[in-house]
Short mmCIF file of C-alpha atoms in Angstrom, two decimals:
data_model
loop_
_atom_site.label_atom_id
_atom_site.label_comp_id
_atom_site.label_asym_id
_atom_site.label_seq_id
_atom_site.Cartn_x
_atom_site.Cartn_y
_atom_site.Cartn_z
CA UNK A 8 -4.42 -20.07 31.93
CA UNK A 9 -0.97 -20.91 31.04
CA UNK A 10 -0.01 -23.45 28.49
CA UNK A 11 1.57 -26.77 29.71
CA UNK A 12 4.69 -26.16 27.37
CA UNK A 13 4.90 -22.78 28.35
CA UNK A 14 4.47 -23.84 32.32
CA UNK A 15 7.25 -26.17 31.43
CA UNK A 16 9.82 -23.76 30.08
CA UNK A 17 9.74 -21.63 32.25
CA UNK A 18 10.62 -23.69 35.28
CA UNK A 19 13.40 -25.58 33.40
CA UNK A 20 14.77 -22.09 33.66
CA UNK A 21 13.88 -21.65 37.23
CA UNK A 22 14.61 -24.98 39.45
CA UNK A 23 13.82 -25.78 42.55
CA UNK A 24 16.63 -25.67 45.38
CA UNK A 25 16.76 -27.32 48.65
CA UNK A 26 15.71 -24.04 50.26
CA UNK A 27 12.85 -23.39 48.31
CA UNK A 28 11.74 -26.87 48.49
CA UNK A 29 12.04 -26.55 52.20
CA UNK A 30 9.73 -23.46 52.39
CA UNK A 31 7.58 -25.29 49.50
CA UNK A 32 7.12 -28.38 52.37
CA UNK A 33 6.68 -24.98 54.90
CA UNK A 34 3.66 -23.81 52.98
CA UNK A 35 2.00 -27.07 52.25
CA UNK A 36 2.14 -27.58 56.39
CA UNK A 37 -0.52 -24.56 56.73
CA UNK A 38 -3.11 -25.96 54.32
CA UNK A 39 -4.46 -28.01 56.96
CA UNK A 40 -7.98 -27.59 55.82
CA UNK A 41 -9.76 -30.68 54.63
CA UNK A 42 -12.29 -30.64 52.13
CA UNK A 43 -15.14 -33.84 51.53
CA UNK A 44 -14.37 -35.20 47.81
CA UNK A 45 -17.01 -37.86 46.54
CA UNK A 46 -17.74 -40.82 48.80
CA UNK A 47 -16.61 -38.29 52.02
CA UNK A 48 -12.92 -39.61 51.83
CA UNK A 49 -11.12 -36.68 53.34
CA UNK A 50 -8.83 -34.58 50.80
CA UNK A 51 -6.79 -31.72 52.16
CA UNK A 52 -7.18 -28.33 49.89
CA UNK A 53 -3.77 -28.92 48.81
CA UNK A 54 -4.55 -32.39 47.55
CA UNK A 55 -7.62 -31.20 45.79
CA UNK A 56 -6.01 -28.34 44.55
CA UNK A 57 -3.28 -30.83 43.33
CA UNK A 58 -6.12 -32.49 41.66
CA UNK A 59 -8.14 -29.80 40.26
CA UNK A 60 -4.46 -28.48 38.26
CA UNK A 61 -3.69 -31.50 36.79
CA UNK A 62 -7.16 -32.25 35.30
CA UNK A 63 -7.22 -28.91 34.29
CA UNK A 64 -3.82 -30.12 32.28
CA UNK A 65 -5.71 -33.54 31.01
CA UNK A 66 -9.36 -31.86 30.69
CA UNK A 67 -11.50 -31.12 27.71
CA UNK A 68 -10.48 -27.68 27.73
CA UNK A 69 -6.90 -27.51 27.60
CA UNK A 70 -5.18 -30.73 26.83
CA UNK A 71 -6.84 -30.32 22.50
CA UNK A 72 -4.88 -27.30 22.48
CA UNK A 73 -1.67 -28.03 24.30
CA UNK A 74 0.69 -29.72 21.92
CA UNK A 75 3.69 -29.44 24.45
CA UNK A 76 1.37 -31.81 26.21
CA UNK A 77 -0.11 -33.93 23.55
CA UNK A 78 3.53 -35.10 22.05
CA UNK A 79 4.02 -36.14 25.48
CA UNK A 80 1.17 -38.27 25.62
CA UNK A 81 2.25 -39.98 21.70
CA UNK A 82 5.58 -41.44 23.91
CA UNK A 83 4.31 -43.88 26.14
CA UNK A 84 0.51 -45.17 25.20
CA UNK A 85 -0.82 -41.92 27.24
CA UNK A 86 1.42 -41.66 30.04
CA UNK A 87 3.88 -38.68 31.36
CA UNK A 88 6.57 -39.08 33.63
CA UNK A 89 5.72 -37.28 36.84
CA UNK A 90 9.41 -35.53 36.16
CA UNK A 91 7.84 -34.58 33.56
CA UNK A 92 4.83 -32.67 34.92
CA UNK A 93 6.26 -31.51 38.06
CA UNK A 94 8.47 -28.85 35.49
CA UNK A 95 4.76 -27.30 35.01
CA UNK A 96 4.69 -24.28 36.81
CA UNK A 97 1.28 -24.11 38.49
CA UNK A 98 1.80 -27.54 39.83
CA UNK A 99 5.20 -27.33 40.93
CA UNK A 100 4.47 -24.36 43.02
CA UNK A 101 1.75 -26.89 44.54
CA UNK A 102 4.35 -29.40 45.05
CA UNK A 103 6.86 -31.94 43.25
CA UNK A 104 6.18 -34.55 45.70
CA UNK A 105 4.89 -37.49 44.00
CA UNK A 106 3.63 -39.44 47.09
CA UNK A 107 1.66 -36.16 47.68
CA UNK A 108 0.57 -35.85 43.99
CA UNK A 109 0.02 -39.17 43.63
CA UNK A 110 -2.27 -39.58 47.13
CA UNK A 111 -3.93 -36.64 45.97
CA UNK A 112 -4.93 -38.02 42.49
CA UNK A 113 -5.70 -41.26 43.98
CA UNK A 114 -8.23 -39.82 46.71
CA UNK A 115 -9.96 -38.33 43.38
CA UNK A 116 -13.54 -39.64 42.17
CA UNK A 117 -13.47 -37.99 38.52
CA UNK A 118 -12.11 -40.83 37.72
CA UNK A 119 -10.22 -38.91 35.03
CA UNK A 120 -6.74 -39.83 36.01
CA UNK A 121 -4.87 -43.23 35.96
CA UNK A 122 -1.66 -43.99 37.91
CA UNK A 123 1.22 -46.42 36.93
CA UNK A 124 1.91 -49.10 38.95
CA UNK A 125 5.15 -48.30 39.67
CA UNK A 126 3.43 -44.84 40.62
CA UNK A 127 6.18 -42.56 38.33
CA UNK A 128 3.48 -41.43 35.59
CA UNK A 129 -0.03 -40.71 35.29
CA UNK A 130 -2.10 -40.79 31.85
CA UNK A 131 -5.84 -39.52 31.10
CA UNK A 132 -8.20 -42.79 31.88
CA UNK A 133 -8.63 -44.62 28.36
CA UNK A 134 -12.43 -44.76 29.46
CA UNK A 135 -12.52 -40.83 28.85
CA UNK A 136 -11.78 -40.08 25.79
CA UNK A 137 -11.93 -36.78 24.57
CA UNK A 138 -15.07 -35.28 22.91
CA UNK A 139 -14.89 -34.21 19.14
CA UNK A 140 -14.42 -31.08 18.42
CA UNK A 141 -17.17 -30.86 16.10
CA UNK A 142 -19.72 -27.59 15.39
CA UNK A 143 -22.00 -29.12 18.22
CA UNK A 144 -19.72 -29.66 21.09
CA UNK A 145 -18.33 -25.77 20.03
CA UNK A 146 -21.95 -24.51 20.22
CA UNK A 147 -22.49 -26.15 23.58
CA UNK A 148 -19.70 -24.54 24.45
CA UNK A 149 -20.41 -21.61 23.76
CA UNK A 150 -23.89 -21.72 24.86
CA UNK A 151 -22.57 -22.50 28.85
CA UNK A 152 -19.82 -19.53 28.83
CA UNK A 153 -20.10 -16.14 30.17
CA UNK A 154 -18.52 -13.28 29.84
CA UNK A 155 -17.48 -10.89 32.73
CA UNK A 156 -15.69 -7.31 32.39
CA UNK A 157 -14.67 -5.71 35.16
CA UNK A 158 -11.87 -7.09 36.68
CA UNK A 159 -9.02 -4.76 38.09
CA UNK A 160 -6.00 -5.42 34.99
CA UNK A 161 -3.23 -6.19 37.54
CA UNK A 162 -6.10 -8.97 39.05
CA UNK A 163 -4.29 -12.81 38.59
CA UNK A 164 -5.86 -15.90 37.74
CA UNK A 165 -6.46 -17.63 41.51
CA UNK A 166 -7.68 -13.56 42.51
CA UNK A 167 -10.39 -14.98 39.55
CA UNK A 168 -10.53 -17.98 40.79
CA UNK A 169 -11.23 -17.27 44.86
CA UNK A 170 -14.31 -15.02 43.08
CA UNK A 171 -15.90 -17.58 41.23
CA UNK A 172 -15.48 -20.42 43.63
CA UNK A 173 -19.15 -19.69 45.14
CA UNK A 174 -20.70 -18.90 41.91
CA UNK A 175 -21.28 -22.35 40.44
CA UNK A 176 -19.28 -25.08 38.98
CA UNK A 177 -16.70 -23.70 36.46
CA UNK A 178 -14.87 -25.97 33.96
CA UNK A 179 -12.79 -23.09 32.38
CA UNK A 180 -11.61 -19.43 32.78
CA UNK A 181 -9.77 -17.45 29.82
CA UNK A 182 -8.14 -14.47 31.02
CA UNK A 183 -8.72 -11.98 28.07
CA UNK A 184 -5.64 -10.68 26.82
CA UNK A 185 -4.65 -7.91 24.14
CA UNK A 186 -1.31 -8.56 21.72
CA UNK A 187 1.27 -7.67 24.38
CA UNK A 188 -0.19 -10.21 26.38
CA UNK A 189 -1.79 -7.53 29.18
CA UNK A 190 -4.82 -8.39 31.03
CA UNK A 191 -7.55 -6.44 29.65
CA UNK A 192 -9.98 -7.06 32.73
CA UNK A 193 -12.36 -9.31 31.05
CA UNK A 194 -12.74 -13.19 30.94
CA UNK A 195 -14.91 -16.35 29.71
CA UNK A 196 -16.14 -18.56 31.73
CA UNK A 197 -17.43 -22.00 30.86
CA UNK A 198 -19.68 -23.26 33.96
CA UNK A 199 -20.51 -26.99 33.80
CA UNK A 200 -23.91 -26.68 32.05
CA UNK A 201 -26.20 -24.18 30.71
CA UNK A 202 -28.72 -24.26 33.95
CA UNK A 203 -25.34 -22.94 36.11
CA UNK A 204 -24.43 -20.07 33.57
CA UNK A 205 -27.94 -18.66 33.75
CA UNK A 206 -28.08 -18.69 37.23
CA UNK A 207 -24.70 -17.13 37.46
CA UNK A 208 -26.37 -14.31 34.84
CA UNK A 209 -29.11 -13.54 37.00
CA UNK A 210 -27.45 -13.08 40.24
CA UNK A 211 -27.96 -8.96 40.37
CA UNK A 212 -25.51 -6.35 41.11
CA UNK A 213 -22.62 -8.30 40.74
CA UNK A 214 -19.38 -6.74 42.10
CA UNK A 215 -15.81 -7.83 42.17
CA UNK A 216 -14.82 -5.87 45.54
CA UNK A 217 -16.43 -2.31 44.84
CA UNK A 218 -15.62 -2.54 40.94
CA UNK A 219 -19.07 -3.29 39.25
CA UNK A 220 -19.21 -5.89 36.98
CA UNK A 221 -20.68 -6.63 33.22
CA UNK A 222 -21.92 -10.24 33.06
CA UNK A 223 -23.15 -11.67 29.58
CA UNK A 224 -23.79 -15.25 27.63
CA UNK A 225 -21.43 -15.18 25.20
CA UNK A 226 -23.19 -15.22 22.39
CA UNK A 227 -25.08 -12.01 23.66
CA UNK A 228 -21.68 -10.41 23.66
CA UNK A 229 -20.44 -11.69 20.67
CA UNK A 230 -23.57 -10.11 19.21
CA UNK A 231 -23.24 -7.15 20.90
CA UNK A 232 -19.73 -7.18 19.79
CA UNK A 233 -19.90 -8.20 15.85
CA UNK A 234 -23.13 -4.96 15.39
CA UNK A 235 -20.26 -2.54 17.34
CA UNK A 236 -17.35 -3.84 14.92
CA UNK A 237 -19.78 -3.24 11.69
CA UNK A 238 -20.79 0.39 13.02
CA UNK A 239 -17.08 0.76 13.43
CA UNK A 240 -16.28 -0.09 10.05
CA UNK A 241 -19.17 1.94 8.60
CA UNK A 242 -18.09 4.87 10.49
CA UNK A 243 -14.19 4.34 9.51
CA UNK A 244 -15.35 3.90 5.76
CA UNK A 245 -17.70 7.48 5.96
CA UNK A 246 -14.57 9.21 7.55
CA UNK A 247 -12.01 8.11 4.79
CA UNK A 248 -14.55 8.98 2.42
CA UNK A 249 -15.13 12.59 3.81
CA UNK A 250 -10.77 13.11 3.78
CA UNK A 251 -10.60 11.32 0.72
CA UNK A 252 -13.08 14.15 -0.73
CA UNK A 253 -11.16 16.84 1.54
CA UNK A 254 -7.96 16.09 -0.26
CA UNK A 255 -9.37 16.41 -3.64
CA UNK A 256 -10.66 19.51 -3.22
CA UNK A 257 -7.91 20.68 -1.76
CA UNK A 258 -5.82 19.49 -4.68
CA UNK A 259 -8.91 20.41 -6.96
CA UNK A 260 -8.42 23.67 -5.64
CA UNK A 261 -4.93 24.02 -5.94
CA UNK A 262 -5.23 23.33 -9.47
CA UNK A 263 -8.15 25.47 -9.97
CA UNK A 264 -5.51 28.79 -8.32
CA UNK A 265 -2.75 27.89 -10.70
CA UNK A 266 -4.69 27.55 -14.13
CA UNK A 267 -6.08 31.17 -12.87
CA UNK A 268 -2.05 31.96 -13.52
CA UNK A 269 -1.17 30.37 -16.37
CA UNK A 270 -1.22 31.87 -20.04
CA UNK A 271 -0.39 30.79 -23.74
CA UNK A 272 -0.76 26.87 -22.58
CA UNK A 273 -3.93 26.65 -24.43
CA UNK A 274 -4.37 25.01 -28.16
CA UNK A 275 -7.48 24.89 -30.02
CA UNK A 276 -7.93 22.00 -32.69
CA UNK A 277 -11.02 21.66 -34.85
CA UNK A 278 -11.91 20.07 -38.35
CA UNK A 279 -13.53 17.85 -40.30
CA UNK A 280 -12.43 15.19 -37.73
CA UNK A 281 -12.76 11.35 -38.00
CA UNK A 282 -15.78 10.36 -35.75
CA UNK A 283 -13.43 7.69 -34.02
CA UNK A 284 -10.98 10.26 -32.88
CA UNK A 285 -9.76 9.91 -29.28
CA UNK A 286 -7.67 11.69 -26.35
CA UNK A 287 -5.54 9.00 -27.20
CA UNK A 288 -4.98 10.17 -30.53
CA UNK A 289 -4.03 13.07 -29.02
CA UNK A 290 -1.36 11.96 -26.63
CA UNK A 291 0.21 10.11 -29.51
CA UNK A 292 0.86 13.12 -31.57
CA UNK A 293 2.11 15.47 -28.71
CA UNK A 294 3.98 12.44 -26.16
CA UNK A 295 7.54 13.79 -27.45
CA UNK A 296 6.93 17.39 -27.86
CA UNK A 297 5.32 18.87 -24.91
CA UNK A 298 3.14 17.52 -21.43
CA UNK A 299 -0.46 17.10 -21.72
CA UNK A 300 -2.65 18.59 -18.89
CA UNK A 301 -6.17 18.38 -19.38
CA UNK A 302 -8.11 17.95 -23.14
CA UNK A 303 -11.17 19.15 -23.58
CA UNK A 304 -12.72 16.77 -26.38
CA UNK A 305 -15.53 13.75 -26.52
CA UNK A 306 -15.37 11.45 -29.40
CA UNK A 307 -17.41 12.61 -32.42
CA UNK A 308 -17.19 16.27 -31.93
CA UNK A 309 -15.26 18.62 -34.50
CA UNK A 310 -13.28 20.38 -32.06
CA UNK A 311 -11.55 20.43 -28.29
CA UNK A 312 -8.94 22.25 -26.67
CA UNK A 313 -5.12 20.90 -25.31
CA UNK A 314 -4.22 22.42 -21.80
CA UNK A 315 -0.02 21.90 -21.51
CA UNK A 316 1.62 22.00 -18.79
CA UNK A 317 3.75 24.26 -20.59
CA UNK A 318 3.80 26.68 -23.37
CA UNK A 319 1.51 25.03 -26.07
CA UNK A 320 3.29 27.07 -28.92
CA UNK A 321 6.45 25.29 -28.46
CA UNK A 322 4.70 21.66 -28.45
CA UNK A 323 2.84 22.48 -31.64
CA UNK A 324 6.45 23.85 -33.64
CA UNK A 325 7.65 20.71 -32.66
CA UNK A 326 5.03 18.30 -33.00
CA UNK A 327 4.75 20.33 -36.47
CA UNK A 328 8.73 19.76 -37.28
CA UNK A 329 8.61 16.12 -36.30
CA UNK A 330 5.38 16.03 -38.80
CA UNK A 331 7.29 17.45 -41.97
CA UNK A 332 4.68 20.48 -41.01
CA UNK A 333 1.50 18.16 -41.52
CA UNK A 334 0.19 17.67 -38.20
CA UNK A 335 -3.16 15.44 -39.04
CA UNK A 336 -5.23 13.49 -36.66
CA UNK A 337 -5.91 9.73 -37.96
CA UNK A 338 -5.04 11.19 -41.79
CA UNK A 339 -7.36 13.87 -41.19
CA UNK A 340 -6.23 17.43 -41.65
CA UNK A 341 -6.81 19.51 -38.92
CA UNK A 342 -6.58 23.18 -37.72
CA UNK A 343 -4.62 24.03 -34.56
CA UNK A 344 -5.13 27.52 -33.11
CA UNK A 345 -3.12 29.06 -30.73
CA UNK A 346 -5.84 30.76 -27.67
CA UNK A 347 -4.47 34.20 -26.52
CA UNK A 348 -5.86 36.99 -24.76
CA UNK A 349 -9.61 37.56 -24.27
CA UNK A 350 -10.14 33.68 -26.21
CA UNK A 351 -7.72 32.03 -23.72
CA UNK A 352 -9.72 33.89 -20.47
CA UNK A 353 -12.99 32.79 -21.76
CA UNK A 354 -11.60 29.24 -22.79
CA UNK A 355 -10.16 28.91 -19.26
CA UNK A 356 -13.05 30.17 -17.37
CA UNK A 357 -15.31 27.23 -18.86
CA UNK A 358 -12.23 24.98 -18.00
CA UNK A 359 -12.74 26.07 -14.54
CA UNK A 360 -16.29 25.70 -14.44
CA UNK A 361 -16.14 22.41 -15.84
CA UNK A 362 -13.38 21.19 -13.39
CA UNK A 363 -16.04 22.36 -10.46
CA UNK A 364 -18.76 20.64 -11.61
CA UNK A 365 -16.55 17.17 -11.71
CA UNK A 366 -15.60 17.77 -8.21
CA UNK A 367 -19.17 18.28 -7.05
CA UNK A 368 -20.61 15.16 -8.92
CA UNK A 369 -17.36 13.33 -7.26
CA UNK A 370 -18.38 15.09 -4.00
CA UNK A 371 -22.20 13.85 -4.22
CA UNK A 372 -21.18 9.82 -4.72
CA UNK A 373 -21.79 10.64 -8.72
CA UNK A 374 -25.62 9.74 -9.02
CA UNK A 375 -24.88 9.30 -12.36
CA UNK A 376 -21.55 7.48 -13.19
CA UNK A 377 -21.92 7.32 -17.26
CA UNK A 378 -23.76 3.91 -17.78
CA UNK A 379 -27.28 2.51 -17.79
CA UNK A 380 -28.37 -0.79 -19.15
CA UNK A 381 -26.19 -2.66 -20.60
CA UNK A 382 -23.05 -0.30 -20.11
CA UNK A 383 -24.35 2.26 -21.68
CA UNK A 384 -24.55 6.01 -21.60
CA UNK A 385 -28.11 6.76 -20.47
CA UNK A 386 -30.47 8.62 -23.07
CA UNK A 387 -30.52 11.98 -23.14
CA UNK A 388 -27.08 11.96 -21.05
CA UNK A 389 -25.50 14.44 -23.64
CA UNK A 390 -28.83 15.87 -25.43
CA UNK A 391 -28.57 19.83 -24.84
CA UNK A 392 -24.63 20.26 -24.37
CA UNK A 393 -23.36 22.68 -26.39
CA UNK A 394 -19.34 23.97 -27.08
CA UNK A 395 -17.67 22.78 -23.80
CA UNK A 396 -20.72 22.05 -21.52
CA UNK A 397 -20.84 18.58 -20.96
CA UNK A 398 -17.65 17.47 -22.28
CA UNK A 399 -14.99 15.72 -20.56
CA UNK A 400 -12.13 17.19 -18.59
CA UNK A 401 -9.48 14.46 -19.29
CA UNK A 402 -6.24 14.16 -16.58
CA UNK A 403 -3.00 13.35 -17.80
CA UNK A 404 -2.99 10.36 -16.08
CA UNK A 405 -6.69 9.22 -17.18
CA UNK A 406 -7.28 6.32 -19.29
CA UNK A 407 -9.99 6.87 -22.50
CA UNK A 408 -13.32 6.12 -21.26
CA UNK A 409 -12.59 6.28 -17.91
CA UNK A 410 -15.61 6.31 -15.93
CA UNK A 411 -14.38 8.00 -12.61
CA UNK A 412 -11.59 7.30 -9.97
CA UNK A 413 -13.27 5.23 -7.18
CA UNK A 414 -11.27 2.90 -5.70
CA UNK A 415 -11.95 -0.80 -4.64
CA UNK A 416 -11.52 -0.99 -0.80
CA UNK A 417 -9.07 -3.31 -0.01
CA UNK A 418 -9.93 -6.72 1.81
CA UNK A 419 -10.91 -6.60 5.74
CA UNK A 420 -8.75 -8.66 7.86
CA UNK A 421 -10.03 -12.05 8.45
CA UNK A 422 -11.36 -12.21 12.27
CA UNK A 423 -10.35 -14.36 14.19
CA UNK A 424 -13.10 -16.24 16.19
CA UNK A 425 -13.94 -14.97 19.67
CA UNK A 426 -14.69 -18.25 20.21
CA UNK A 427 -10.91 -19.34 20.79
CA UNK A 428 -10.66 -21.02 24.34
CA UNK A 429 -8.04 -19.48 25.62
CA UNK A 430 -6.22 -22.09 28.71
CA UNK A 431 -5.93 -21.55 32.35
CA UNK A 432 -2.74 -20.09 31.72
CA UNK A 433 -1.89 -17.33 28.88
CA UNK A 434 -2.16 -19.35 25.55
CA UNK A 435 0.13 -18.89 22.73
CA UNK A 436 -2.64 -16.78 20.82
CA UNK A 437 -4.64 -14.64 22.56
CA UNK A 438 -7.59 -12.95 21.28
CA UNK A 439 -7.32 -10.10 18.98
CA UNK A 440 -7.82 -7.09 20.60
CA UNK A 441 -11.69 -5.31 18.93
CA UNK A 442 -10.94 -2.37 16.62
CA UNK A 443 -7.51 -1.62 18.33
CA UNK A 444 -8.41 -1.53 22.09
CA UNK A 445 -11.30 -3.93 23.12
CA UNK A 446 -13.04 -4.56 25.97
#
């Protein structure tokens, strides 16, 4: 249901001529038919239809959300010029008459509606206030709508209408819509009480001419909806896990095919080493002279091995020169070996292996992801490891300690509530479409 502002724009830009007025006063000729209102004062259907609009405008429904409408009503103690309101589409295609809008409002019995004397504006009745919009008038809202799905997407409001004008008293209908404002062949209806929606739920094999229909309480498909959106998320999250892991391996692999090429890159170090020696140590003494790959080193161990990106021999003259020849590690000397032939293979292979196993343990969810209690490394984590097994493959672009290279998933969109009422006419906001397409 369209907005009273945006009713109201849109026939500023479209005024009525004397012709159309004419045909207007043609049209309103044929609705002859009379329908009994209240105390069985006769009301024409265009009167009541007259009626029915413009309480829709001032109702419980729309007029809390309309604030085209509500600045209007700040003006004048409540009242709006019928110049005003005859600019709203829906009604002016009804007429812009006021002796027929006003005869029609004045053969009302909702007594929702006040006229001014001088019969020029019309205000909501003082005596009706509006209900606060509190968590319990927004439950028993929600506990008297239904939802329907099933409607043809070129099907108009009064098509929706026409259907549900023999299925019990309805106070509102919200036209589902996704972001480019296009029917999506589902609405809400809010029936009068709770008693009216369950009997509209249990009427079986509903059909909307041969289209079948799906009729729910709202809250079952909200239900419905919020366990689909969470299986949707788990699934999404599983398959950017699985190509997350697909990538790496493919990288992984890629890395794994050109170490296989690459010789005299490798440097041995070993000594009487400080026990607080780090990777970091490491990087420090090499940052100007050559890139670091990979090093193969924990702290506490005597020796480890430097994988460059490119020739290692060149990085150590350097590092050497730039070292007056005394390249030490935290004032400890140290002994740097060049690996070559059958040494280099062998040193590589376990490189290799090494780099596989970190994959698969990144592959599996890592079982074990280097802490117990307290933060830290669980007994027995290292007892066993000999040489290379065991030891840390470090990246170039890994910090010390680094534990592994899970990232946080970023914050989920906040929702916004299905229970937005949306108006007789397409609101402002419409309902988010569910995980891209909706129903």
């Amino acid at each position: 249901m369209f907005h009273a502002a945006e009713e109201y724009k849109a026939a500023v830009s479209t005024q009525l001529t004397p012709s159309s007025v004419l045909r207007l006063a043609d049209h309103q000729d044929e609705l002859v038919k009379m329908a009994e209102n209240g105390d069985g004062e006769n009301m024409s259907l265009l009167e009541n239809k007259i009626c029915q609009q413009i309480e829709y405008y001032f109702g419980n429904h729309n007029l809390p959300r309309d604030k085209f409408l509500k600045e209007q009503i700040k003006l004048d103690d409540g009242w709006v010029p019928l110049e005003v309101m005859i600019k709203f589409n829906r009604l002016s295609h009804l007429s812009t008459d006021f002796s027929v809008i006003v005869e029609a409002l004045r053969k009302s019995k909702t007594g929702l509606m006040e006229i001014s004397e001088d019969k020029t504006k019309i205000r909501r009745s003082p005596n009706k206030p509006l209900p606060e919009l509190n968590d319990q008038y927004k439950a028993a809202i929600r506990n008297r709508s239904v939802y329907v799905k099933g409607f043809p997407l070129d099907a108009t409001l009064d098509d929706i209408k026409e259907w549900l004008e023999d299925k019990g008293p309805v106070e509102n209908i919200q036209m589902r819509r996704t972001l480019q404002k296009t029917f999506k062949g589902s609405i809400f209806a809010v029936f009068d009480s709770v008693e009216s929606a369950k009997k509209f739920t249990e009427i079986p094999n509903q059909k909307y001419k041969d289209a079948e229909l799906i009729i729910l309480f709202k809250e079952e498909y909200c239900t419905k909806k919020n366990e689909e959106r969470k299986q949707y998320k788990v699934e999404a999250k599983a398959r950017a896990k699985q190509e997350k892991e697909e990538k790496q391996k493919q990288a992984a692999d890629a890395e794994m095919k050109s170490l296989e090429e690459k010789t005299g890159c490798l440097l041995k170090f070993s000594g009487d080493l400080d026990d607080q020696t780090c990777r970091e140590d490491l990087h420090d003494v090499f940052s100007d002279h050559g890139e670091i790959k990979w090093i193969h080193f924990v702290r506490g161990a005597k020796e480890g091995i430097i994988l460059f990106k490119d020739i290692a021999k060149e990085a150590l003259e350097k590092a050497k020169a730039a070292h007056n020849g005394n390249l030490q590690l935290r004032n400890k000397d140290v002994t740097w070996e060049l690996l070559e032939g059958d040494a280099e293979k062998e040193a590589l292979k376990k490189l290799l292996e090494d780099q596989q196993e970190l994959l698969k343990q990144k592959t599996k969810g890592r079982k074990i992801k280097g802490k117990g209690r307290g933060g830290k490394t669980p007994q027995g984590a290292h007892k066993g490891k000999v040489q290379f097994q065991g030891k840390k493959i470090k990246f170039d672009n890994e910090e010390e300690g680094g534990e592994d290279d899970t990232k946080t998933e970023p914050p989920s969109p906040k929702k916004r509530p299905l229970e937005e009422m949306e108006k007789e006419e397409p609101a402002p906001k419409q309902l988010k479409t569910e995980n891209g397409g909706g129903d």
